[in-house]
GROMACS .gro file of C-alpha atoms in nm:
model
  215
    1MET     CA    1   0.249  -1.972   1.426
    2GLU     CA    2  -0.038  -2.092   1.209
    3GLU     CA    3  -0.158  -1.733   1.176
    4ILE     CA    4   0.189  -1.623   1.066
    5LYS     CA    5   0.211  -1.904   0.810
    6GLU     CA    6  -0.130  -1.849   0.655
    7LEU     CA    7  -0.174  -1.473   0.672
    8GLY     CA    8   0.178  -1.337   0.707
    9ALA     CA    9   0.080  -1.165   1.030
   10SER     CA   10   0.198  -1.176   1.389
   11ARG     CA   11   0.106  -0.993   1.705
   12LYS     CA   12   0.314  -0.879   1.996
   13GLY     CA   13   0.178  -0.649   2.262
   14THR     CA   14  -0.066  -0.397   2.118
   15ILE     CA   15   0.073  -0.372   1.763
   16GLN     CA   16  -0.048  -0.598   1.481
   17CYS     CA   17   0.197  -0.665   1.196
   18LEU     CA   18   0.064  -0.719   0.844
   19THR     CA   19   0.296  -0.818   0.560
   20ILE     CA   20   0.208  -0.752   0.196
   21VAL     CA   21   0.465  -0.938  -0.013
   22GLY     CA   22   0.511  -1.077  -0.362
   23GLN     CA   23   0.215  -1.012  -0.590
   24VAL     CA   24  -0.125  -0.893  -0.471
   25GLU     CA   25  -0.363  -1.164  -0.586
   26GLY     CA   26  -0.701  -1.068  -0.726
   27HIS     CA   27  -0.994  -1.276  -0.842
   28GLN     CA   28  -0.767  -1.513  -1.037
   29ILE     CA   29  -0.549  -1.756  -0.841
   30LEU     CA   30  -0.177  -1.725  -0.908
   31PRO     CA   31   0.046  -2.031  -0.967
   32ASP     CA   32   0.162  -2.222  -0.659
   33ASP     CA   33   0.524  -2.117  -0.717
   34ALA     CA   34   0.438  -1.745  -0.708
   35LYS     CA   35   0.474  -1.555  -0.382
   36SER     CA   36   0.143  -1.375  -0.328
   37THR     CA   37  -0.075  -1.184  -0.085
   38LYS     CA   38  -0.437  -1.293  -0.100
   39TYR     CA   39  -0.682  -1.007  -0.053
   40GLU     CA   40  -0.952  -1.236   0.086
   41HIS     CA   41  -0.717  -1.309   0.377
   42VAL     CA   42  -0.604  -0.951   0.430
   43LEU     CA   43  -0.942  -0.774   0.426
   44PRO     CA   44  -1.099  -0.959   0.723
   45LEU     CA   45  -0.772  -0.936   0.915
   46ILE     CA   46  -0.769  -0.555   0.883
   47ALA     CA   47  -1.134  -0.539   0.989
   48ALA     CA   48  -1.055  -0.757   1.291
   49VAL     CA   49  -0.764  -0.531   1.391
   50GLU     CA   50  -0.986  -0.225   1.379
   51GLU     CA   51  -1.252  -0.396   1.588
   52SER     CA   52  -1.029  -0.564   1.847
   53PRO     CA   53  -0.997  -0.384   2.182
   54GLU     CA   54  -0.668  -0.569   2.240
   55ILE     CA   55  -0.488  -0.411   1.942
   56ASP     CA   56  -0.392  -0.044   1.937
   57GLY     CA   57  -0.210  -0.004   1.606
   58LEU     CA   58  -0.121  -0.163   1.271
   59LEU     CA   59   0.223  -0.194   1.113
   60ILE     CA   60   0.217  -0.273   0.739
   61LEU     CA   61   0.541  -0.416   0.596
   62LEU     CA   62   0.553  -0.383   0.217
   63ASN     CA   63   0.776  -0.570  -0.025
   64THR     CA   64   0.553  -0.616  -0.328
   65MET     CA   65   0.590  -0.614  -0.705
   66GLY     CA   66   0.229  -0.496  -0.743
   67GLY     CA   67  -0.058  -0.702  -0.874
   68ASP     CA   68  -0.433  -0.678  -0.916
   69VAL     CA   69  -0.549  -0.314  -0.918
   70GLU     CA   70  -0.892  -0.363  -0.763
   71ALA     CA   71  -0.766  -0.599  -0.493
   72GLY     CA   72  -0.485  -0.359  -0.407
   73LEU     CA   73  -0.718  -0.060  -0.393
   74ALA     CA   74  -0.963  -0.255  -0.176
   75ILE     CA   75  -0.689  -0.323   0.080
   76ALA     CA   76  -0.565   0.037   0.058
   77GLU     CA   77  -0.913   0.183   0.111
   78LEU     CA   78  -0.969  -0.039   0.415
   79ILE     CA   79  -0.638   0.070   0.570
   80ALA     CA   80  -0.711   0.436   0.495
   81GLY     CA   81  -1.049   0.406   0.667
   82MET     CA   82  -0.909   0.282   0.997
   83LYS     CA   83  -0.930   0.499   1.309
   84LYS     CA   84  -0.643   0.323   1.482
   85PRO     CA   85  -0.283   0.440   1.419
   86THR     CA   86  -0.130   0.283   1.108
   87VAL     CA   87   0.223   0.291   0.968
   88SER     CA   88   0.348   0.150   0.640
   89LEU     CA   89   0.713   0.063   0.588
   90VAL     CA   90   0.837  -0.003   0.234
   91LEU     CA   91   1.121  -0.256   0.237
   92GLY     CA   92   1.285  -0.376  -0.083
   93GLY     CA   93   1.009  -0.254  -0.312
   94GLY     CA   94   0.660  -0.108  -0.314
   95HIS     CA   95   0.593  -0.120  -0.686
   96SER     CA   96   0.286  -0.049  -0.898
   97ILE     CA   97  -0.028  -0.102  -0.684
   98GLY     CA   98   0.211  -0.109  -0.388
   99VAL     CA   99   0.221   0.271  -0.412
  100PRO     CA  100  -0.143   0.322  -0.299
  101LEU     CA  101  -0.089   0.057  -0.033
  102ALA     CA  102   0.211   0.249   0.102
  103VAL     CA  103   0.036   0.586   0.124
  104ALA     CA  104  -0.285   0.443   0.272
  105ALA     CA  105  -0.142   0.441   0.624
  106LYS     CA  106  -0.159   0.747   0.846
  107ARG     CA  107   0.222   0.755   0.841
  108SER     CA  108   0.428   0.617   0.554
  109MET     CA  109   0.797   0.528   0.577
  110ILE     CA  110   1.050   0.385   0.333
  111ALA     CA  111   1.391   0.223   0.379
  112PRO     CA  112   1.675   0.419   0.211
  113SER     CA  113   1.745   0.131  -0.030
  114ALA     CA  114   1.382   0.055  -0.115
  115ALA     CA  115   1.236   0.133  -0.458
  116MET     CA  116   0.891   0.225  -0.591
  117THR     CA  117   0.783   0.188  -0.955
  118ILE     CA  118   0.515   0.427  -1.079
  119HIS     CA  119   0.361   0.354  -1.418
  120PRO     CA  120   0.027   0.371  -1.606
  121VAL     CA  121  -0.232   0.096  -1.572
  122ARG     CA  122  -0.149  -0.216  -1.773
  123ILE     CA  123  -0.351  -0.526  -1.854
  124ASN     CA  124  -0.266  -0.877  -1.967
  125GLY     CA  125  -0.461  -1.078  -2.222
  126VAL     CA  126  -0.684  -0.987  -2.515
  127VAL     CA  127  -0.784  -0.621  -2.539
  128ILE     CA  128  -1.066  -0.494  -2.761
  129GLY     CA  129  -0.935  -0.186  -2.942
  130VAL     CA  130  -1.237   0.041  -2.907
  131PRO     CA  131  -1.281   0.383  -2.740
  132GLN     CA  132  -1.468   0.227  -2.448
  133THR     CA  133  -1.159   0.020  -2.358
  134TYR     CA  134  -0.932   0.324  -2.345
  135ASN     CA  135  -1.191   0.512  -2.143
  136TYR     CA  136  -1.202   0.220  -1.899
  137PHE     CA  137  -0.824   0.229  -1.860
  138SER     CA  138  -0.837   0.604  -1.804
  139ARG     CA  139  -1.099   0.572  -1.531
  140ILE     CA  140  -0.903   0.298  -1.350
  141GLN     CA  141  -0.591   0.512  -1.365
  142GLU     CA  142  -0.781   0.810  -1.228
  143ARG     CA  143  -0.887   0.601  -0.928
  144ILE     CA  144  -0.521   0.533  -0.851
  145VAL     CA  145  -0.406   0.891  -0.909
  146GLY     CA  146  -0.689   1.028  -0.697
  147PHE     CA  147  -0.620   0.791  -0.408
  148VAL     CA  148  -0.244   0.851  -0.404
  149THR     CA  149  -0.267   1.230  -0.422
  150GLU     CA  150  -0.539   1.237  -0.155
  151HIS     CA  151  -0.337   1.029   0.091
  152SER     CA  152   0.010   1.174   0.033
  153ASN     CA  153   0.177   1.511  -0.017
  154ILE     CA  154   0.269   1.464  -0.383
  155SER     CA  155   0.090   1.688  -0.631
  156ARG     CA  156  -0.122   1.546  -0.910
  157LYS     CA  157   0.106   1.711  -1.166
  158ASN     CA  158   0.424   1.556  -1.025
  159PHE     CA  159   0.267   1.213  -0.982
  160LEU     CA  160   0.145   1.210  -1.342
  161LYS     CA  161   0.489   1.327  -1.454
  162LEU     CA  162   0.650   1.028  -1.281
  163MET     CA  163   0.382   0.797  -1.419
  164THR     CA  164   0.432   0.902  -1.782
  165ALA     CA  165   0.810   0.951  -1.793
  166THR     CA  166   0.970   0.797  -2.103
  167ASP     CA  167   1.339   0.807  -2.010
  168GLU     CA  168   1.340   0.586  -1.698
  169LEU     CA  169   1.230   0.236  -1.801
  170ALA     CA  170   1.373   0.053  -2.101
  171ASN     CA  171   1.058  -0.133  -2.202
  172ASP     CA  172   0.785   0.069  -2.036
  173VAL     CA  173   0.656   0.414  -1.947
  174GLY     CA  174   0.699   0.531  -1.589
  175SER     CA  175   0.958   0.592  -1.319
  176VAL     CA  176   1.151   0.411  -1.049
  177ILE     CA  177   1.222   0.621  -0.741
  178TYR     CA  178   1.419   0.528  -0.430
  179GLY     CA  179   1.388   0.610  -0.060
  180LYS     CA  180   1.512   0.969  -0.054
  181GLU     CA  181   1.345   1.058  -0.384
  182ALA     CA  182   1.012   0.920  -0.262
  183VAL     CA  183   1.028   1.145   0.044
  184GLU     CA  184   1.146   1.454  -0.145
  185SER     CA  185   0.861   1.416  -0.394
  186GLY     CA  186   0.605   1.410  -0.112
  187LEU     CA  187   0.490   1.057  -0.197
  188ILE     CA  188   0.622   0.906   0.130
  189ASP     CA  189   0.635   1.088   0.464
  190GLN     CA  190   0.983   0.992   0.579
  191ILE     CA  191   1.285   0.765   0.558
  192GLY     CA  192   1.235   0.505   0.827
  193THR     CA  193   1.339   0.179   0.985
  194LEU     CA  194   1.150  -0.081   1.184
  195SER     CA  195   1.239   0.084   1.514
  196GLU     CA  196   1.115   0.424   1.393
  197ALA     CA  197   0.790   0.274   1.268
  198LEU     CA  198   0.732   0.105   1.602
  199ASP     CA  199   0.828   0.419   1.794
  200TYR     CA  200   0.565   0.613   1.598
  201LEU     CA  201   0.297   0.354   1.666
  202HIS     CA  202   0.376   0.316   2.035
  203GLY     CA  203   0.382   0.695   2.071
  204LYS     CA  204   0.040   0.725   1.912
  205THR     CA  205  -0.111   0.442   2.113
  206THR     CA  206   0.034   0.582   2.438
  207ASN     CA  207  -0.106   0.927   2.362
  208SER     CA  208  -0.441   0.777   2.279
  209THR     CA  209  -0.448   0.579   2.604
  210CYS     CA  210  -0.354   0.883   2.813
  211GLN     CA  211  -0.619   1.095   2.642
  212ASN     CA  212  -0.888   0.836   2.705
  213LYS     CA  213  -0.794   0.812   3.072
  214THR     CA  214  -0.804   1.188   3.108
  215GLU     CA  215  -1.146   1.207   2.951
   0.00000   0.00000   0.00000
């Protein structure tokens, strides 16, 4: 119970459950009244799952508004680098940096009612208006575009089109897509529920176990 409270994770059988909710917290601590996922908690947990002989797969439950780009990408890269079966399930929303987190798993699923917001990189605070700043933004955005297109079936052209759309959001540039649209675009693999996500993981872990025994 303490593990669930502190890390938002629980374990039953051979599948580890990781929840990424609220805002992904980076190097700056968010206010106490903000729901957040702390990357310094999540990173060692993922590493422990990959290393543990008692755990055969990872289920990532996503309901996030986004957050720190580098923290989100760090978590996404770690998930993408796992050898064990991984499934992400977008519930409610997988917005902003939640998009790379969703596609990082070997199989990505989304609830029919869930939404995903795709938009260019934004920053809060004082910005120095020089060419180097805009080049920095461009390079950060390229890291996100490259990761998403490498780990999903959406084309670079279509992802950029969604990212730069001007007729979707009232006060911003970008797009909001829902379950079926996310699948049709190639961003997410399939519409899914909890039972389907678990079925996929148990199927993969069973196949892996049988293969190892045969060898």
